[in-house]
Amino acid sequence: MNLSSRKTMMAAALSAAMLTAAACGGGDSGGDGGDGGKVKITFAYWGSDARQKLTEQAIQKFEEKNPTIDVEGDFSNWDSYYEKLATKVAANDAPDVLSIEIRGLSEYAGRGALMDLGGKLPTADLDQQVLASGQIEGKQWAVPTGVNAFSMLANPAALEKAKKELPDDATWTWDQWVTLAQEISATGAVTGAEYNFNPAWLQIYAAQRGEKFYDGTKIGMSTDTIKSWWAIHQKLIETKGSPDAAKSEEIGDTGPEQSLLGTNAGAMGMWWSNQLNALTKSSGQDMTLLRMPKAEGATTSGMFLQPAMFYAASAKTERAAEAGKFIDFLVNDPDAAGILLSDRGLPTNAKVLAAVKDKLPAADQKTLDFIDEVKSELSPIEAPPKGALEMEDILERASEEVVFGRATPDEAAAKFLQEANAAIAG
């Protein structure tokens, strides 16, 4: 089963499961939920083996500080996380604390699966603008784990090998990026760039053209903007600035470690800023974070500061106090931050960040410096509407139709808008 099919199943499972959950009552009535008088809570999260190790260390530290609470980590890989979570919610067996993306926040909160965290933990020291991204209709459904930005990453050594210089990221355009990628590929040293169909890129591009990805419960982008965005992908392929469509699809189904940047086979690519460390480790190279190129005449970068993910609690939990205490530890305790560092984004608690800043690896220090440099240019982010969990899959399907030549951009754009609007219609 390919990644696209798994995403479709994930969205379908979520929708069905949440409807079932809404009809379920009660909850776990298993007493203290632990042994020896301890209260047990479960924490569901996704990620790599490295994240699992860090999380287990953080759990151990929390248990040392809170000897009456046991935390059971419920780890999944990315591909299976939401399907597994939806199944548990449907079975009235939701984890007490869970990880969630911003694109799933409205879905889960809107179907009554999340607890309002207002007053359940201290939030005064958190970045209030970032904290607001976990709010819907005035209620705090989730708390950000940390922040990042969707950015362009470059390998200076690869550019040097191709006898090219790093661009001026304050002024460069998408045409200049494509041309640079073409020139790098033409040298035969490495492939110039890799592209992807991440909705974050399209959101940035649309903002540069004065449009919103979401406008309430409908898509706010014009057909011309979507077609113009696809034209960038097509030009990259046509000029050999990137691999062809088939190879790009193959690469797109992997993580940062297997990407062109991660394997030293490419010079540029778009990733979330907190993935710089993973790319640096896998490639052994000193990567550089850059602003995204701009559309001609753009007056804004379109870039935005987004929580890497959120911590939330189940509306069905009978251990609300303990769940709140655990989330408080994860976002407000320097000991937790000293273990997790930037794995889930840079801490939004300024006091915590100051306490761990010197412990951050060089790549994370670079990420912090980059975020500080561009922060004034970044827009705040709001939770997208219900159905946004399906958007990546819908966009990927439509985009592949275009780059593989199976549909014209007009045909694909019409189909994308129809499917996307249906998904978020509410």
Short mmCIF file of C-alpha atoms in Angstrom, two decimals:
data_model
loop_
_atom_site.label_atom_id
_atom_site.label_comp_id
_atom_site.label_asym_id
_atom_site.label_seq_id
_atom_site.Cartn_x
_atom_site.Cartn_y
_atom_site.Cartn_z
CA MET A 1 0.00 0.00 0.00
CA ASN A 2 1.49 3.38 -0.99
CA LEU A 3 1.57 6.47 1.19
CA SER A 4 -1.30 8.14 -0.65
CA SER A 5 -3.58 5.16 -0.02
CA ARG A 6 -2.63 5.11 3.65
CA LYS A 7 -3.51 8.80 3.95
CA THR A 8 -6.90 8.18 2.38
CA MET A 9 -7.55 5.33 4.82
CA MET A 10 -6.41 7.51 7.69
CA ALA A 11 -8.89 10.26 6.84
CA ALA A 12 -11.74 7.78 6.33
CA ALA A 13 -10.95 6.00 9.58
CA LEU A 14 -10.87 9.30 11.45
CA SER A 15 -14.24 10.42 10.12
CA ALA A 16 -15.92 7.11 10.93
CA ALA A 17 -14.25 6.79 14.29
CA MET A 18 -15.11 10.28 15.43
CA LEU A 19 -18.75 9.79 14.54
CA THR A 20 -18.75 6.57 16.54
CA ALA A 21 -16.99 8.25 19.45
CA ALA A 22 -19.63 10.94 19.59
CA ALA A 23 -22.23 8.26 20.21
CA CYS A 24 -20.19 6.49 22.90
CA GLY A 25 -20.58 7.31 26.57
CA GLY A 26 -18.76 6.52 29.75
CA GLY A 27 -15.05 5.95 29.80
CA ASP A 28 -12.43 3.88 31.52
CA SER A 29 -13.62 3.21 35.06
CA GLY A 30 -10.63 1.15 36.09
CA GLY A 31 -9.97 2.87 39.41
CA ASP A 32 -6.52 4.33 39.83
CA GLY A 33 -5.35 2.78 36.54
CA GLY A 34 -1.98 1.78 37.98
CA ASP A 35 -0.23 -0.52 40.40
CA GLY A 36 0.69 0.19 43.99
CA GLY A 37 -1.67 3.12 44.31
CA LYS A 38 -0.21 4.92 41.30
CA VAL A 39 -2.37 6.63 38.70
CA LYS A 40 -1.60 5.56 35.14
CA ILE A 41 -2.04 7.79 32.11
CA THR A 42 -1.30 6.98 28.48
CA PHE A 43 0.46 9.28 26.03
CA ALA A 44 0.07 8.68 22.30
CA TYR A 45 2.64 10.11 19.88
CA TRP A 46 4.31 9.40 16.55
CA GLY A 47 7.82 9.75 15.21
CA SER A 48 11.16 8.12 14.62
CA ASP A 49 13.12 5.73 16.80
CA ALA A 50 15.16 8.71 17.97
CA ARG A 51 12.01 10.54 19.09
CA GLN A 52 10.80 7.45 20.91
CA LYS A 53 14.06 7.25 22.88
CA LEU A 54 13.92 10.93 23.80
CA THR A 55 10.27 10.68 24.81
CA GLU A 56 10.90 7.67 27.03
CA GLN A 57 13.67 9.62 28.76
CA ALA A 58 11.31 12.56 29.30
CA ILE A 59 8.63 10.22 30.69
CA GLN A 60 11.15 8.74 33.10
CA LYS A 61 12.12 12.21 34.32
CA PHE A 62 8.44 13.13 34.80
CA GLU A 63 7.83 9.96 36.83
CA GLU A 64 10.84 10.74 39.01
CA LYS A 65 9.31 14.14 39.78
CA ASN A 66 5.79 12.72 40.13
CA PRO A 67 6.17 9.33 41.81
CA THR A 68 2.42 8.78 42.11
CA ILE A 69 1.89 8.92 38.32
CA ASP A 70 2.85 6.29 35.74
CA VAL A 71 2.97 7.38 32.10
CA GLU A 72 2.62 4.68 29.47
CA GLY A 73 3.97 5.79 26.09
CA ASP A 74 1.87 4.66 23.12
CA PHE A 75 4.25 5.08 20.19
CA SER A 76 3.37 4.73 16.49
CA ASN A 77 5.12 5.48 13.25
CA TRP A 78 3.72 8.37 11.25
CA ASP A 79 1.86 6.31 8.65
CA SER A 80 -0.28 4.47 11.20
CA TYR A 81 -0.69 7.10 13.91
CA TYR A 82 -4.03 8.67 13.05
CA GLU A 83 -5.66 5.43 12.01
CA LYS A 84 -4.62 3.88 15.32
CA LEU A 85 -5.74 6.94 17.28
CA ALA A 86 -9.12 7.05 15.54
CA THR A 87 -9.68 3.37 16.28
CA LYS A 88 -8.96 3.90 19.98
CA VAL A 89 -11.27 6.90 20.14
CA ALA A 90 -14.02 4.87 18.48
CA ALA A 91 -13.54 2.08 21.03
CA ASN A 92 -13.85 4.62 23.87
CA ASP A 93 -10.24 3.85 24.73
CA ALA A 94 -8.62 7.18 23.81
CA PRO A 95 -5.21 7.97 25.30
CA ASP A 96 -5.27 10.44 28.17
CA VAL A 97 -2.72 12.68 26.45
CA LEU A 98 -2.15 12.71 22.70
CA SER A 99 -0.14 14.42 20.01
CA ILE A 100 -1.98 16.11 17.17
CA GLU A 101 -1.18 18.30 14.17
CA ILE A 102 -2.80 21.66 13.57
CA ARG A 103 -4.62 20.24 10.53
CA GLY A 104 -6.38 17.70 12.76
CA LEU A 105 -7.27 20.08 15.57
CA SER A 106 -10.63 21.27 14.30
CA GLU A 107 -11.62 17.72 13.42
CA TYR A 108 -10.97 16.29 16.87
CA ALA A 109 -12.11 19.32 18.86
CA GLY A 110 -15.22 19.74 16.75
CA ARG A 111 -16.31 16.17 17.32
CA GLY A 112 -15.95 16.39 21.09
CA ALA A 113 -12.86 14.23 21.40
CA LEU A 114 -10.64 16.79 23.18
CA MET A 115 -10.75 18.32 26.64
CA ASP A 116 -10.65 22.08 27.06
CA LEU A 117 -7.23 22.66 28.63
CA GLY A 118 -8.12 26.14 29.85
CA GLY A 119 -7.12 26.35 33.52
CA LYS A 120 -5.67 22.82 33.48
CA LEU A 121 -2.04 24.01 33.30
CA PRO A 122 -0.12 27.30 33.47
CA THR A 123 0.33 28.97 30.08
CA ALA A 124 1.37 32.52 30.99
CA ASP A 125 5.02 31.95 30.03
CA LEU A 126 4.20 30.48 26.63
CA ASP A 127 4.29 32.60 23.48
CA GLN A 128 0.69 33.84 23.49
CA GLN A 129 0.45 34.21 19.71
CA VAL A 130 1.58 30.64 19.21
CA LEU A 131 -0.64 29.44 22.07
CA ALA A 132 -3.65 30.97 20.32
CA SER A 133 -3.14 28.55 17.42
CA GLY A 134 -4.46 25.81 19.72
CA GLN A 135 -7.68 27.71 20.37
CA ILE A 136 -10.98 27.34 18.55
CA GLU A 137 -13.97 29.50 19.45
CA GLY A 138 -12.24 30.72 22.60
CA LYS A 139 -11.36 27.33 24.05
CA GLN A 140 -7.81 26.01 24.47
CA TRP A 141 -8.08 22.55 22.94
CA ALA A 142 -4.34 21.96 22.60
CA VAL A 143 -0.98 23.40 23.63
CA PRO A 144 1.88 23.79 21.13
CA THR A 145 4.90 21.54 21.63
CA GLY A 146 7.23 24.00 19.93
CA VAL A 147 7.48 26.06 16.76
CA ASN A 148 8.97 25.79 13.32
CA ALA A 149 8.66 27.26 9.83
CA PHE A 150 8.44 25.67 6.40
CA SER A 151 11.67 26.81 4.80
CA MET A 152 14.17 26.24 2.03
CA LEU A 153 17.22 24.23 3.05
CA ALA A 154 20.47 24.26 1.11
CA ASN A 155 23.72 22.35 1.27
CA PRO A 156 26.50 24.94 0.77
CA ALA A 157 29.04 22.19 0.02
CA ALA A 158 26.85 20.90 -2.82
CA LEU A 159 26.51 24.40 -4.27
CA GLU A 160 30.26 24.90 -4.00
CA LYS A 161 30.83 21.58 -5.77
CA ALA A 162 28.65 22.87 -8.59
CA LYS A 163 30.52 26.20 -8.49
CA LYS A 164 27.41 28.11 -7.42
CA GLU A 165 26.88 30.58 -4.59
CA LEU A 166 24.10 30.65 -2.01
CA PRO A 167 21.30 32.94 -3.18
CA ASP A 168 20.23 36.15 -1.50
CA ASP A 169 17.15 34.74 0.19
CA ALA A 170 15.79 38.20 0.97
CA THR A 171 15.22 38.92 -2.71
CA TRP A 172 15.16 35.69 -4.72
CA THR A 173 12.16 34.59 -6.77
CA TRP A 174 10.73 31.22 -7.76
CA ASP A 175 12.07 31.67 -11.29
CA GLN A 176 15.54 32.30 -9.89
CA TRP A 177 15.25 29.16 -7.72
CA VAL A 178 14.29 27.05 -10.73
CA THR A 179 17.12 28.53 -12.80
CA LEU A 180 19.66 27.89 -10.04
CA ALA A 181 18.42 24.31 -9.68
CA GLN A 182 18.75 23.79 -13.44
CA GLU A 183 22.30 25.18 -13.47
CA ILE A 184 23.35 22.98 -10.56
CA SER A 185 21.91 19.84 -12.15
CA ALA A 186 23.62 20.68 -15.45
CA THR A 187 27.03 20.43 -13.81
CA GLY A 188 26.42 16.77 -13.02
CA ALA A 189 27.65 17.28 -9.46
CA VAL A 190 24.28 16.85 -7.72
CA THR A 191 20.59 17.38 -8.49
CA GLY A 192 19.65 21.02 -8.07
CA ALA A 193 16.46 20.65 -6.05
CA GLU A 194 13.69 18.36 -4.92
CA TYR A 195 10.07 19.42 -4.88
CA ASN A 196 7.09 18.21 -2.89
CA PHE A 197 3.34 18.71 -2.70
CA ASN A 198 3.23 19.88 0.92
CA PRO A 199 0.19 22.16 1.43
CA ALA A 200 2.47 24.46 3.44
CA TRP A 201 4.33 25.39 0.26
CA LEU A 202 1.11 26.14 -1.59
CA GLN A 203 -0.15 28.13 1.40
CA ILE A 204 3.00 30.25 1.31
CA TYR A 205 2.77 30.71 -2.44
CA ALA A 206 -0.90 31.68 -2.27
CA ALA A 207 -0.20 34.24 0.46
CA GLN A 208 2.49 35.79 -1.74
CA ARG A 209 -0.27 36.31 -4.32
CA GLY A 210 -2.64 37.81 -1.74
CA GLU A 211 -4.79 34.70 -1.28
CA LYS A 212 -5.65 32.38 1.60
CA PHE A 213 -5.45 28.61 1.42
CA TYR A 214 -8.56 28.39 3.60
CA ASP A 215 -11.27 31.02 3.70
CA GLY A 216 -13.62 29.79 6.41
CA THR A 217 -15.02 26.45 5.27
CA LYS A 218 -13.97 26.82 1.65
CA ILE A 219 -10.73 27.04 -0.31
CA GLY A 220 -9.67 30.65 -0.75
CA MET A 221 -7.22 30.12 -3.62
CA SER A 222 -7.96 30.89 -7.25
CA THR A 223 -7.53 28.40 -10.07
CA ASP A 224 -4.80 30.64 -11.51
CA THR A 225 -2.75 30.45 -8.30
CA ILE A 226 -2.97 26.66 -8.13
CA LYS A 227 -2.01 26.34 -11.81
CA SER A 228 0.85 28.80 -11.35
CA TRP A 229 2.14 26.73 -8.45
CA TRP A 230 2.04 23.56 -10.50
CA ALA A 231 3.90 25.38 -13.27
CA ILE A 232 6.88 25.67 -10.92
CA HIS A 233 6.92 21.89 -10.47
CA GLN A 234 6.58 21.33 -14.21
CA LYS A 235 9.40 23.72 -15.04
CA LEU A 236 11.69 22.06 -12.51
CA ILE A 237 11.07 18.69 -14.16
CA GLU A 238 11.34 20.00 -17.72
CA THR A 239 14.66 21.76 -17.05
CA LYS A 240 16.00 18.79 -15.03
CA GLY A 241 16.39 21.05 -12.02
CA SER A 242 14.70 18.21 -10.12
CA PRO A 243 14.29 14.49 -10.75
CA ASP A 244 11.47 13.42 -13.04
CA ALA A 245 7.96 12.85 -11.70
CA ALA A 246 8.42 9.13 -11.02
CA LYS A 247 11.67 9.59 -9.11
CA SER A 248 10.28 12.55 -7.19
CA GLU A 249 7.27 10.48 -6.16
CA GLU A 250 9.58 7.75 -4.91
CA ILE A 251 11.64 10.24 -2.90
CA GLY A 252 8.49 11.93 -1.58
CA ASP A 253 7.38 8.69 0.08
CA THR A 254 10.45 8.76 2.35
CA GLY A 255 11.57 10.91 5.25
CA PRO A 256 14.37 13.48 5.48
CA GLU A 257 17.06 10.83 5.94
CA GLN A 258 16.33 9.33 2.50
CA SER A 259 15.76 12.65 0.71
CA LEU A 260 18.15 14.12 -1.84
CA LEU A 261 19.51 16.47 0.81
CA GLY A 262 19.76 13.74 3.40
CA THR A 263 21.73 11.47 1.06
CA ASN A 264 23.97 14.22 -0.38
CA ALA A 265 22.36 13.80 -3.79
CA GLY A 266 20.75 17.23 -3.91
CA ALA A 267 21.54 20.87 -3.21
CA MET A 268 18.18 22.34 -2.16
CA GLY A 269 14.85 21.21 -0.75
CA MET A 270 11.91 22.40 1.34
CA TRP A 271 11.50 21.08 4.88
CA TRP A 272 10.21 22.19 8.26
CA SER A 273 12.94 24.02 10.14
CA ASN A 274 12.98 21.51 13.01
CA GLN A 275 14.06 18.84 10.49
CA LEU A 276 17.40 20.59 9.98
CA ASN A 277 19.01 18.47 12.69
CA ALA A 278 17.90 15.18 11.09
CA LEU A 279 19.09 16.31 7.66
CA THR A 280 22.41 17.45 9.09
CA LYS A 281 22.96 14.13 10.84
CA SER A 282 21.98 11.96 7.89
CA SER A 283 24.06 13.91 5.37
CA GLY A 284 26.98 14.77 7.60
CA GLN A 285 26.85 18.22 6.02
CA ASP A 286 26.43 21.71 7.45
CA MET A 287 23.03 22.76 6.05
CA THR A 288 21.72 26.31 5.74
CA LEU A 289 18.16 27.54 6.29
CA LEU A 290 16.84 30.05 3.78
CA ARG A 291 13.69 32.08 3.32
CA MET A 292 11.34 30.70 0.69
CA PRO A 293 11.59 32.40 -2.72
CA LYS A 294 8.85 34.90 -3.59
CA ALA A 295 6.40 35.27 -6.44
CA GLU A 296 7.11 38.22 -8.71
CA GLY A 297 5.85 41.43 -7.11
CA ALA A 298 5.05 39.80 -3.75
CA THR A 299 5.02 42.16 -0.77
CA THR A 300 4.98 39.39 1.83
CA SER A 301 7.04 36.26 2.30
CA GLY A 302 3.91 34.21 2.95
CA MET A 303 5.88 32.21 5.51
CA PHE A 304 4.31 31.46 8.87
CA LEU A 305 5.26 30.31 12.33
CA GLN A 306 3.55 27.04 13.09
CA PRO A 307 3.55 24.65 16.03
CA ALA A 308 5.47 21.52 15.11
CA MET A 309 2.55 19.71 16.75
CA PHE A 310 0.33 20.00 19.82
CA TYR A 311 -0.29 18.19 23.08
CA ALA A 312 -3.97 17.58 23.83
CA ALA A 313 -6.00 15.54 26.30
CA SER A 314 -8.95 13.26 25.72
CA ALA A 315 -12.39 14.56 26.62
CA LYS A 316 -13.08 11.10 28.06
CA THR A 317 -10.11 10.97 30.42
CA GLU A 318 -10.86 10.42 34.10
CA ARG A 319 -7.39 11.69 34.93
CA ALA A 320 -7.66 15.30 33.83
CA ALA A 321 -5.43 16.62 36.61
CA GLU A 322 -2.65 14.14 35.85
CA ALA A 323 -2.96 14.73 32.11
CA GLY A 324 -2.65 18.47 32.68
CA LYS A 325 0.34 17.96 34.94
CA PHE A 326 2.11 15.88 32.28
CA ILE A 327 1.48 18.45 29.52
CA ASP A 328 2.64 21.19 31.92
CA PHE A 329 5.89 19.26 32.42
CA LEU A 330 6.44 18.82 28.68
CA VAL A 331 6.06 22.51 27.81
CA ASN A 332 7.10 24.34 30.99
CA ASP A 333 9.82 22.27 32.66
CA PRO A 334 13.47 22.90 31.69
CA ASP A 335 14.25 19.26 32.51
CA ALA A 336 11.85 18.11 29.80
CA ALA A 337 13.19 20.66 27.34
CA GLY A 338 16.75 19.61 28.17
CA ILE A 339 15.87 16.11 26.98
CA LEU A 340 13.57 16.83 24.03
CA LEU A 341 15.45 19.92 22.81
CA SER A 342 14.00 20.87 19.38
CA ASP A 343 12.67 17.44 18.43
CA ARG A 344 9.10 18.79 18.54
CA GLY A 345 10.07 22.32 17.56
CA LEU A 346 11.81 25.04 19.52
CA PRO A 347 10.20 25.64 22.96
CA THR A 348 7.70 28.49 23.05
CA ASN A 349 8.33 29.13 26.75
CA ALA A 350 10.99 31.84 26.71
CA LYS A 351 12.30 30.93 30.18
CA VAL A 352 12.62 27.27 29.23
CA LEU A 353 14.30 28.13 25.93
CA ALA A 354 16.81 30.32 27.73
CA ALA A 355 17.57 27.48 30.15
CA VAL A 356 18.33 24.96 27.39
CA LYS A 357 19.69 27.21 24.67
CA ASP A 358 23.33 26.32 25.36
CA LYS A 359 22.47 22.59 25.26
CA LEU A 360 21.05 22.74 21.76
CA PRO A 361 23.12 21.03 19.05
CA ALA A 362 24.74 23.31 16.47
CA ALA A 363 21.98 22.59 13.93
CA ASP A 364 19.29 23.55 16.44
CA GLN A 365 21.19 26.72 17.33
CA LYS A 366 21.11 27.56 13.65
CA THR A 367 17.37 26.91 13.54
CA LEU A 368 16.85 29.19 16.54
CA ASP A 369 18.91 31.95 14.91
CA PHE A 370 16.95 31.59 11.67
CA ILE A 371 13.56 31.76 13.42
CA ASP A 372 14.73 34.85 15.34
CA GLU A 373 15.90 36.47 12.09
CA VAL A 374 12.67 35.93 10.15
CA LYS A 375 10.13 35.98 13.00
CA SER A 376 8.96 39.52 12.22
CA GLU A 377 8.20 38.36 8.65
CA LEU A 378 6.14 35.34 9.72
CA SER A 379 2.36 35.37 9.87
CA PRO A 380 0.38 33.82 12.73
CA ILE A 381 -1.33 30.53 11.96
CA GLU A 382 -4.89 29.47 12.67
CA ALA A 383 -6.27 25.97 12.88
CA PRO A 384 -7.73 24.98 9.50
CA PRO A 385 -11.32 23.74 9.26
CA LYS A 386 -12.54 20.18 9.71
CA GLY A 387 -11.47 17.97 6.85
CA ALA A 388 -7.99 19.47 6.65
CA LEU A 389 -6.48 16.08 7.49
CA GLU A 390 -7.52 15.00 4.00
CA MET A 391 -5.96 18.00 2.26
CA GLU A 392 -2.45 16.65 1.80
CA ASP A 393 -3.79 13.54 0.09
CA ILE A 394 -6.23 15.50 -2.10
CA LEU A 395 -3.50 17.93 -3.15
CA GLU A 396 -1.01 15.15 -3.81
CA ARG A 397 -3.43 13.25 -6.05
CA ALA A 398 -4.27 16.34 -8.10
CA SER A 399 -0.63 17.38 -8.35
CA GLU A 400 0.49 13.95 -9.54
CA GLU A 401 -2.16 14.07 -12.26
CA VAL A 402 -0.49 17.24 -13.54
CA VAL A 403 3.20 16.30 -13.32
CA PHE A 404 2.59 12.83 -14.79
CA GLY A 405 0.60 14.40 -17.64
CA ARG A 406 -2.58 12.49 -16.86
CA ALA A 407 -4.67 15.68 -16.63
CA THR A 408 -4.36 19.28 -17.74
CA PRO A 409 -3.78 21.87 -15.01
CA ASP A 410 -7.31 23.20 -15.62
CA GLU A 411 -8.84 19.75 -15.19
CA ALA A 412 -6.76 18.96 -12.11
CA ALA A 413 -7.46 22.34 -10.50
CA ALA A 414 -11.21 21.93 -10.97
CA LYS A 415 -11.07 18.45 -9.44
CA PHE A 416 -8.88 19.61 -6.57
CA LEU A 417 -11.19 22.49 -5.68
CA GLN A 418 -14.23 20.24 -5.85
CA GLU A 419 -12.72 17.57 -3.59
CA ALA A 420 -11.06 20.05 -1.22
CA ASN A 421 -14.18 22.14 -0.75
CA ALA A 422 -16.24 19.01 -0.15
CA ALA A 423 -13.76 17.84 2.51
CA ILE A 424 -13.93 21.07 4.52
CA ALA A 425 -17.56 21.99 3.93
CA GLY A 426 -18.35 21.06 7.53
#
